[in-house]
Amino acid sequence: MSPVPAEALPTSSPRRGRAVIDLAALRANVRALRARVGGAQLMAVVKSDAYGHGAIPCARAAREAGATWLGTATPEEALALRAAGDTGRMLCWLWTPGGPWREAIEADIDVSVSGMWALDEVVAAARAAGRPARVQLKADTGLGRNGCQPDDWPELTAAARAAELAGTIAVTGVWSHFACADEPGHPSIAAQLTAYREALATAERAGLRPEVRHIANSPAALTLPETHFDLVRTGIAVYGVSPAPEIGQPSDFGLRPVMTLRANLALVKRAPGGHGVSYGHHYVTPGETTLALVPLGYADGVPRHASGTGPVLVGGKWRTVAGRVAMDQFVVDLGGDSAAVGDEAVLFGPGDGGEPTAEDWARAAGTIAYEIVTRIGKRVSRVYVDEDHGVHGTDDRGAAARPVDDGEERRG
Ligand SMILES: *Cc1c(COP(=O)(O)O)cnc(C)c1O
């Protein structure tokens, strides 16, 4: 038996499950954010495969809409964008010993440094590469995660300035990150801003003249104009999702969710009353009913914590996950309604077609919408559509959508 070449094998079927990614909505979100932040530049954060939306097409769309920076967590994510042809400014901030510093330097990626260990490694890599590294120094102004503590900041900024004078690095940015920007009025916001200004002053005294100063994430970009400085780093808002329901709905900020998660029913069947449904029998049919099988499960990012609570639009009505979400599938009880195998189930989307939103799933699962979109798995096809909402304004978004080939060259 001769083996079938891998490229000849079918990949995951879009009919089983597909995340429809609306690139026109993404571009409109970037434009709305740019208008909101006035003179500041916009960094589209495309870490973790653009929050599950697909890094390369989303990065390209964000650039088209005027994002002058891209941000990633890992260097590998940034290098993949370079390999895909992106030539603009890019920052990656989550480094571990060993790099790949040199590859990033040679790819003209700005690298973030939070401590002396990283500065030492980047200086060595820049020497080996024979060209200066673009370095952004990160201060911990109160988040207590990555970033340099205030006590160590004078040493780090002085060493960075010395490396700059020696020609091995150029300090292009001084930056930080908020802990509670999604909780308006939280006292840590003002405290972090004060600490950030002090960190900037210390850097200045050391002789550094960073090109970009930045601290704002999506919630700060949306609600705290005093935090915008030269650049805002927006992630979740680019994908049209509100950072927190407490600060507003996406539409309050002119944003529209980019991802719609759809599936086609794999089975529809009548079942008698008293029938246990899915593992553990945590749901039992209250009477004779119709059960529909949705072929997506927790391995696809449907949270198991939404067992018995997650909302799904089937046949024009919200249904609730009946019993446990399994690895690959879950069941909804259609009650007295009927449906046909192959009918569409919409787990979440923008919400204006009657479907739930990622925020609804977040509430059902006791988490945040960031986690809902980011965890959609590899078996779920990403289908790119690019319709102009302003011109068509149709309700039937699926029918009007024009699929865009992932690898297709698009301009303007
Ligand atoms: C993820 C991330 C962001 C983007 O956060 P959002 O709330 O999604 O806008 C910005 N900066 C850093 C350092 C991050 O890790």
Coordinates of C-alpha atoms and ligand atoms in Angstrom, one line a residue, residues 45 47 51 93 138 145 175 177 216-219 233-237 243 370, ligand 1:
V45 CA -1.7 43.0 18.8
K47 CA -0.3 37.3 19.4
Y51 CA -6.5 35.9 19.3
W93 CA 7.8 41.0 24.3
K138 CA 9.7 47.5 29.8
R145 CA 4.1 40.4 35.9
W175 CA 6.8 50.9 27.9
H177 CA 1.3 47.5 30.9
A216 CA -2.3 51.5 26.9
N217 CA -4.0 48.2 26.0
S218 CA -7.6 48.0 24.6
P219 CA -9.5 49.2 27.7
R233 CA -1.4 48.4 21.9
T234 CA -4.8 47.2 21.1
G235 CA -5.6 43.5 20.9
I236 CA -9.2 42.5 21.8
A237 CA -10.7 45.7 20.5
P243 CA -12.4 44.2 27.0
Y370 CA -10.7 36.9 25.2
Ligands
LIG1 C1 -2.1 41.1 25.1 C2 -1.4 42.3 25.3 C3 -1.9 43.6 24.9 C4 -3.3 43.7 24.3 O1 -4.3 43.6 25.3 P1 -5.8 43.8 24.9 O2 -6.5 44.0 26.2 O3 -6.2 42.6 24.2 O4 -5.9 45.1 24.1 C5 -1.2 44.7 25.1 N1 0.1 44.6 25.7 C6 0.6 43.5 26.1 C7 1.9 43.5 26.8 C8 -0.1 42.3 26.0 O5 0.4 41.2 26.5

